[in-house]
């Protein structure tokens, strides 16, 4: 049976919490998903630390990052990161913006992350940099204006992630689970690259290896095995999100299913 | 409804515990707040590890760091850090002294921390150093004498934090929450600067970026979002402090409110 | 009383979880054991994160890494690592393949791990490298083909572990407990070697010291003391695996015992 | 009321567990105390990971490290470290031998740890090195023979700790609590020294500062504040040791008190 919209929102809450528990985000950072039935809309939590996000926290936004209902809560100021990328990349179904410790070493120095082990190939052949200062001069480094978001989306181009100088990173995926897998393993890859720098000279994967290893997570039971692992870790912490109130109320009614953006 | 003094003392206990749980302090270090109604007084716990502090542990001190009632417990020997800074900086409402692992690398080497990402701009344009040896020769490095505290306060000047060579750091804030935010993110910034040093050359924020990013945490729902996150983490650990005995006794009586030092 | 096969499978589930909890494996990596009564068979979990493995997850494989019954689940794609090593090394009773953070610094740089403290001598006199690219050109770096597994087993030779460039490591042991001990302490040794590199020049054990210290864990109560410690840590986390369903059903029947591969 | 022997043994079990939980020891390492009433005897656990030690695990040993009753369990093979130091240093009341990650960087490289912050002065003016190879040639690096223990004690001399090349460290204290404080803060100091090495040039305390700061933990409520903190952390983990069986049985009888080795 295909997942309902309530299922997918619950999964998005889980995704936010996984990224927190696995050390990608702290009080800041956010994970969104495109509306599975309406490519001109996306879901993003109200302004809240990702480890606290629950299904009832999501608002629906248009691609100009305006909420479709009048919000009752504070919203993230950097929503345009999500909206402008959904505009520019029709196949992208989920976006994470973060300031992980692992990736910041590269944002601070401008050194390039490269895939240093097979799972690190989720970052792809090249990770572009974007420096807000180049186009917009001195700012507070937050990406708040549509033109800032559009500029970031141009820098991302067709890549899997973009590094933001003195700020963080933005990662894209073909589904929420694909996105979480890419986000966490791109951080692991960066950690290993940094530690290896202490030991000696870095040898990265060859272009051919990146191509082939970059498809590992499309094999059966790769993303799902990792997802089950991260779910278990959330559960051990007592941090599995609750079901949405509406979903709880509707639990006895027939389910309305939605099409999924990709197979798992 | 404005918070009562009991609410603020509870918040100060929470602040002590957050700084412990987030890796800023261990058995040592302390967080104080100025009396919200009497700028010539401040509150600081009896001598106790911050993660154990509860509202009933606070004593009230005058700005010469003398307790206003005869104490029944051991007191921190470095109280003058707090008192002398409250004397010198009327707008400061909260002070944290710590020896965090993150900041010690800079206290040991004399290298300057610089803002390496937007949230790191909480440290401001410059972080001055203070070396107790310069003025007082060989000591045990504790800041116990009023003249030592006054010297430290002079080194701090109008800055947000001061590094103490071979010892630690002292951070100031406009409120307890502002202080905790500055303290934790100044440590994160130092961690990222150190890790980035392994990877390559450090590029810091420009002066204009520091000015603008340094105001991010004054935006709505920035400090409060982080506070909610750190509170959740304390609660997960079962480490939320109890209410004061007096507060518990008074729970059914009408509340006496106080003015706050700043808005949240 | 000798352990039953059910006991040994439970121990193998514990071994998988220990390697996870001690930071050797995450969602990926696996630990197998040779069948105690049939040297031409081995046990390995269905495709699942090691920290989730339980006794009912094990399938029995022949040494060509084919399951002896038709599987109902996804299987690990890298089973040939285990099968080809069991073929080549008759005395090996247990194998772990992993991508631990500790060891990756060496897989990425090609620098040699060396025993830097007495317990690090579990790695032996030399740790060979294997680069899949040398023989097979560009691949996705997974070891899936029998000839890839056989090539890896040749590189391992008579050593205790082999490092796989841009991928991870494979470790062998004379029993499940011997394997876990070697795996965890080879990772600790690598961590200490990396940290020491920051401080100064590495001085390794002499060949004579490696010989003698390499036998420490054969002394009474060395492996068992470590095993009790790691078991306690799993129990604290609430992560001790359940007994197999069949074992639970058989709990009241007389036990069928098996011969052990080695003494403890 | 002075503590009973049962109280002191419980404290020694707590000390073993603290050293484990604070990252000093893992499955290996041990903490002993001299008998409070008989300076020719000491207490040390049966061979067991320190985080599991409870009061009933302690055996009494003479200073030749022979148990005074026939043991029913495996004993640590490195007992002579304790016995030979108690022979050579009459004022020492407690000894810890460990292989902490923090200190191993110095054991591996031969670089000297120096006090880099006030609390690091617990290591004293100099930390001597001992290389078992110098006097005994190739060994398995364990200190098992009386002459090996005596050689180590000579290297320790009148210092607070001795580093053992390619092995670990041994620390001494005037009481169990003094020992735990020295052990944990000597490890913290080493961690900070290593991290600072990434950032720049190390500046240590001056000799006069080491003298004065080295007495901080003799001030009221310094060691006890840290002890309360570490006890709370054990309790949070559910790892406080049980009382001895004999102590539980005797709980209703009048207590027999003993003299303490030092004041707290």
XYZ file of N, CA and C in Angstrom, chain D residues 96-234:
417
model
N 46.643 4.275 40.498
C 45.880 3.919 39.293
C 46.837 3.622 38.150
N 46.634 2.491 37.504
C 47.376 2.181 36.280
C 46.377 2.169 35.122
N 46.729 2.868 34.050
C 45.776 2.970 32.932
C 46.479 3.142 31.598
N 45.670 3.004 30.530
C 46.141 3.223 29.150
C 45.208 4.214 28.475
N 45.005 5.375 29.080
C 43.990 6.290 28.529
C 44.411 6.797 27.155
N 43.425 6.978 26.261
C 43.702 7.540 24.944
C 44.485 8.855 25.034
N 44.140 9.675 26.018
C 44.757 10.997 26.141
C 46.260 10.901 26.350
N 46.656 9.967 27.187
C 48.055 9.889 27.604
C 48.880 9.068 26.620
N 48.207 8.207 25.866
C 48.964 7.323 24.981
C 49.747 8.087 23.912
N 49.228 9.238 23.469
C 49.972 10.023 22.479
C 51.380 10.346 22.987
N 51.507 10.507 24.286
C 52.803 10.856 24.872
C 53.642 9.598 25.090
N 52.985 8.494 25.442
C 53.684 7.212 25.615
C 54.235 6.701 24.280
N 53.545 7.050 23.200
C 53.926 6.559 21.870
C 55.062 7.394 21.279
N 55.022 8.706 21.548
C 55.989 9.603 20.912
C 57.186 9.927 21.805
N 56.990 9.828 23.105
C 58.047 10.270 24.017
C 58.067 11.773 24.245
N 57.082 12.483 23.684
C 56.970 13.916 23.980
C 56.468 14.088 25.414
N 56.915 15.136 26.077
C 56.572 15.337 27.488
C 55.216 16.022 27.647
N 54.345 15.499 28.481
C 53.185 16.303 28.879
C 53.650 17.420 29.822
N 53.077 18.581 29.648
C 53.374 19.716 30.541
C 52.051 20.320 30.997
N 52.022 20.952 32.180
C 50.756 21.550 32.628
C 50.393 22.723 31.719
N 49.247 22.619 31.046
C 48.845 23.675 30.118
C 47.707 24.532 30.657
N 47.138 24.141 31.788
C 46.155 25.002 32.475
C 46.226 24.675 33.958
N 45.619 25.536 34.773
C 45.839 25.439 36.218
C 45.582 24.039 36.769
N 44.470 23.392 36.329
C 44.156 22.074 36.894
C 45.136 21.002 36.401
N 45.778 21.264 35.285
C 46.779 20.337 34.766
C 48.029 20.267 35.632
N 48.150 21.178 36.559
C 49.323 21.169 37.437
C 49.323 19.964 38.384
N 48.241 19.195 38.396
C 48.253 17.939 39.161
C 49.354 16.987 38.688
N 49.864 17.205 37.465
C 50.925 16.305 37.000
C 52.278 16.672 37.597
N 52.398 17.881 38.155
C 53.642 18.301 38.798
C 54.648 18.865 37.807
N 55.863 19.103 38.305
C 56.899 19.782 37.507
C 57.439 18.899 36.396
N 57.412 17.613 36.604
C 57.989 16.736 35.590
C 57.263 15.395 35.619
N 57.061 14.838 34.457
C 56.488 13.494 34.338
C 57.563 12.591 33.733
N 58.160 11.732 34.536
C 59.232 10.888 33.989
C 58.683 9.811 33.053
N 59.534 9.356 32.155
C 59.221 8.207 31.293
C 59.937 6.966 31.815
N 59.302 5.839 31.614
C 59.930 4.541 31.908
C 59.756 3.680 30.674
N 60.870 3.105 30.200
C 60.782 2.200 29.051
C 61.231 0.817 29.516
N 60.271 -0.088 29.590
C 60.543 -1.442 30.084
C 61.697 -2.090 29.299
N 61.817 -1.718 28.017
C 62.835 -2.292 27.148
C 64.256 -1.964 27.619
N 64.416 -0.801 28.236
C 65.764 -0.362 28.637
C 66.423 -1.369 29.572
N 65.646 -1.854 30.514
C 66.240 -2.733 31.527
C 65.946 -4.205 31.253
N 64.833 -4.464 30.588
C 64.383 -5.856 30.484
C 64.329 -6.374 29.039
N 64.752 -5.551 28.095
C 64.732 -5.979 26.692
C 63.309 -6.184 26.197
N 63.158 -7.023 25.202
C 61.819 -7.277 24.661
C 60.973 -8.045 25.669
N 59.805 -7.524 25.959
C 58.825 -8.191 26.832
C 57.463 -8.043 26.172
N 56.423 -8.565 26.836
C 55.071 -8.310 26.328
C 54.542 -6.973 26.852
N 55.388 -6.228 27.534
C 55.127 -4.888 28.053
C 54.286 -4.879 29.335
N 53.790 -6.021 29.758
C 53.080 -6.072 31.041
C 54.112 -6.066 32.175
N 53.745 -5.419 33.264
C 54.634 -5.311 34.428
C 54.217 -6.397 35.415
N 54.863 -7.567 35.305
C 54.422 -8.728 36.082
C 55.411 -9.186 37.144
N 56.685 -8.854 36.932
C 57.711 -9.350 37.860
C 58.014 -8.291 38.912
N 58.319 -8.723 40.143
C 58.641 -7.744 41.190
C 59.738 -6.769 40.745
N 60.756 -7.279 40.040
C 61.838 -6.370 39.633
C 61.363 -5.364 38.588
N 60.368 -5.760 37.779
C 59.795 -4.798 36.825
C 59.020 -3.706 37.581
N 58.238 -4.131 38.555
C 57.496 -3.164 39.365
C 58.434 -2.231 40.121
N 59.508 -2.800 40.655
C 60.465 -1.985 41.417
C 61.163 -0.987 40.502
N 61.461 -1.405 39.284
C 62.099 -0.501 38.316
C 61.156 0.655 37.969
N 59.891 0.319 37.772
C 58.898 1.357 37.490
C 58.805 2.330 38.671
N 58.779 1.801 39.887
C 58.684 2.647 41.081
C 59.904 3.569 41.186
N 61.088 3.074 40.788
C 62.284 3.935 40.798
C 62.138 5.063 39.783
N 61.580 4.739 38.616
C 61.384 5.787 37.595
C 60.370 6.823 38.080
N 59.350 6.356 38.754
C 58.354 7.277 39.316
C 59.009 8.226 40.305
N 59.927 7.672 41.129
C 60.617 8.494 42.121
C 59.627 9.215 43.013
N 59.771 10.505 43.161
C 58.879 11.259 44.046
C 57.800 11.992 43.253
N 57.646 11.614 41.994
C 56.688 12.321 41.128
C 55.254 11.823 41.347
N 54.316 12.497 40.647
C 52.896 12.158 40.775
C 52.442 11.107 39.765
N 53.181 11.004 38.680
C 52.824 9.999 37.677
C 54.053 9.656 36.855
N 54.002 8.482 36.245
C 55.080 8.035 35.390
C 54.439 7.518 34.101
N 55.043 7.874 32.967
C 54.539 7.368 31.683
C 55.342 6.144 31.278
N 54.651 5.152 30.762
C 55.280 3.896 30.372
C 55.246 3.817 28.852
N 56.436 3.820 28.225
C 56.514 3.865 26.763
C 55.759 2.699 26.127
N 54.980 3.026 25.107
C 54.208 2.018 24.360
C 53.274 1.214 25.270
N 52.811 1.806 26.362
C 51.973 1.059 27.291
C 50.910 1.931 27.970
N 51.283 2.910 28.778
C 50.275 3.658 29.513
C 50.899 4.525 30.589
N 50.207 4.640 31.732
C 50.680 5.519 32.796
C 50.308 4.937 34.144
N 51.021 5.365 35.171
C 50.662 5.029 36.551
C 50.693 6.317 37.360
N 49.617 6.527 38.123
C 49.420 7.764 38.865
C 49.281 7.411 40.342
N 49.766 8.278 41.225
C 49.660 8.015 42.673
C 48.953 9.168 43.368
N 48.341 8.864 44.535
C 47.634 9.890 45.287
C 47.703 9.660 46.779
N 47.366 10.705 47.501
C 47.413 10.635 48.963
C 46.142 10.033 49.545
N 45.146 9.848 48.697
C 43.900 9.200 49.092
C 43.241 8.748 47.794
N 42.192 7.972 47.917
C 41.489 7.518 46.715
C 40.965 8.717 45.922
N 40.404 9.683 46.642
C 39.826 10.831 45.931
C 40.906 11.727 45.305
N 41.987 11.906 46.033
C 43.116 12.663 45.487
C 43.624 11.973 44.219
N 43.699 10.669 44.248
C 44.199 9.889 43.112
C 43.285 10.035 41.900
N 41.985 9.918 42.139
C 41.032 10.019 41.021
C 41.103 11.419 40.406
N 41.190 12.425 41.255
C 41.290 13.805 40.763
C 42.540 13.978 39.907
N 43.683 13.501 40.412
C 44.936 13.610 39.648
C 44.845 12.832 38.331
N 44.254 11.656 38.403
C 44.199 10.809 37.211
C 43.347 11.455 36.128
N 42.157 11.883 36.491
C 41.256 12.447 35.486
C 41.805 13.771 34.951
N 42.285 14.646 35.834
C 42.766 15.935 35.321
C 44.116 15.823 34.610
N 44.907 14.814 34.895
C 46.132 14.635 34.086
C 45.756 14.194 32.674
N 44.681 13.423 32.558
C 44.204 13.049 31.210
C 43.624 14.245 30.484
N 42.832 15.051 31.171
C 42.270 16.251 30.522
C 43.411 17.155 30.036
N 44.403 17.345 30.892
C 45.538 18.201 30.521
C 46.199 17.685 29.238
N 46.369 16.368 29.146
C 47.007 15.793 27.955
C 46.140 16.008 26.715
N 44.822 15.847 26.870
C 43.907 16.105 25.734
C 44.046 17.539 25.240
N 44.095 18.475 26.193
C 44.149 19.887 25.809
C 45.502 20.218 25.172
N 46.561 19.606 25.691
C 47.887 19.832 25.112
C 47.910 19.339 23.661
N 47.320 18.184 23.413
C 47.300 17.625 22.056
C 46.497 18.515 21.113
N 45.296 18.919 21.542
C 44.470 19.781 20.691
C 45.160 21.116 20.416
N 45.812 21.658 21.435
C 46.477 22.959 21.271
C 47.608 22.860 20.260
N 48.209 21.682 20.175
C 49.296 21.465 19.209
C 48.808 21.718 17.770
N 47.533 21.450 17.516
C 46.968 21.724 16.189
C 46.928 23.227 15.925
N 46.690 23.976 16.989
C 46.429 25.414 16.850
C 47.703 26.242 16.842
N 48.699 25.856 17.628
C 49.913 26.679 17.677
C 50.924 26.146 18.677
N 51.763 27.041 19.155
C 52.855 26.674 20.059
C 52.318 26.589 21.496
N 52.733 25.545 22.200
C 52.284 25.325 23.579
C 53.038 26.244 24.548
N 52.298 26.918 25.408
C 52.917 27.673 26.499
C 52.460 27.042 27.811
N 53.396 26.507 28.576
C 53.016 25.824 29.815
C 53.049 26.794 30.994
N 52.541 26.321 32.121
C 52.628 27.093 33.357
C 54.106 27.279 33.727
N 54.412 28.377 34.414
C 55.765 28.588 34.935
C 55.966 27.686 36.152
N 57.209 27.437 36.543
C 57.439 26.610 37.746
C 56.704 27.147 38.972
N 56.701 28.465 39.141
C 56.002 29.033 40.302
C 54.495 28.791 40.201
N 53.933 28.915 39.006
C 52.500 28.649 38.824
C 52.182 27.170 39.099
N 53.080 26.277 38.662
C 52.838 24.848 38.913
C 52.807 24.583 40.414
N 53.742 25.188 41.132
C 53.763 25.014 42.598
C 52.440 25.452 43.225
N 52.010 26.632 42.839
C 50.822 27.188 43.491
C 49.532 26.535 42.992
N 49.410 26.382 41.679
C 48.198 25.764 41.146
C 48.125 24.290 41.554
N 49.278 23.677 41.790
C 49.296 22.269 42.202
C 48.685 22.050 43.573
N 48.413 23.158 44.275
C 47.780 23.025 45.605
C 46.292 23.378 45.575
N 45.774 23.751 44.421
C 44.353 24.121 44.336
C 43.450 23.011 44.872
N 43.779 21.785 44.512
C 42.847 20.721 44.893
C 42.955 20.351 46.366
N 43.850 21.030 47.095
C 43.868 20.840 48.554
C 42.937 21.838 49.233
N 42.406 22.786 48.474
C 41.466 23.753 49.053
C 40.139 23.065 49.372
N 39.398 23.657 50.315
C 38.106 23.049 50.659
C 37.188 22.973 49.435
N 36.507 21.880 49.340
C 35.447 21.717 48.342
C 35.926 21.740 46.902
N 37.166 21.399 46.631
C 37.608 21.265 45.244
C 37.490 19.801 44.821
N 38.221 18.923 45.526
C 38.100 17.508 45.186
C 36.665 17.023 45.438
N 36.055 17.470 46.513
C 34.711 16.974 46.839
C 33.675 17.460 45.823
N 33.887 18.655 45.276
C 32.961 19.137 44.238
C 33.064 18.264 42.982
N 34.302 17.937 42.612
C 34.499 17.079 41.435
C 33.946 15.678 41.708
N 34.173 15.184 42.925
C 33.695 13.846 43.273
C 32.167 13.768 43.175
N 31.498 14.794 43.713
C 30.033 14.819 43.648
C 29.561 14.810 42.194
N 30.290 15.538 41.345
C 29.957 15.605 39.909
C 30.109 14.235 39.261
N 31.234 13.578 39.499
C 31.462 12.276 38.873
C 30.503 11.226 39.435
N 30.150 11.334 40.713
C 29.150 10.423 41.301
C 27.804 10.585 40.625
N 27.418 11.846 40.391
C 26.141 12.111 39.714
C 26.149 11.488 38.325
N 27.274 11.587 37.635
C 27.348 11.042 36.283
C 27.246 9.514 36.296
N 27.858 8.878 37.269
C 27.694 7.422 37.414
C 26.236 7.088 37.704
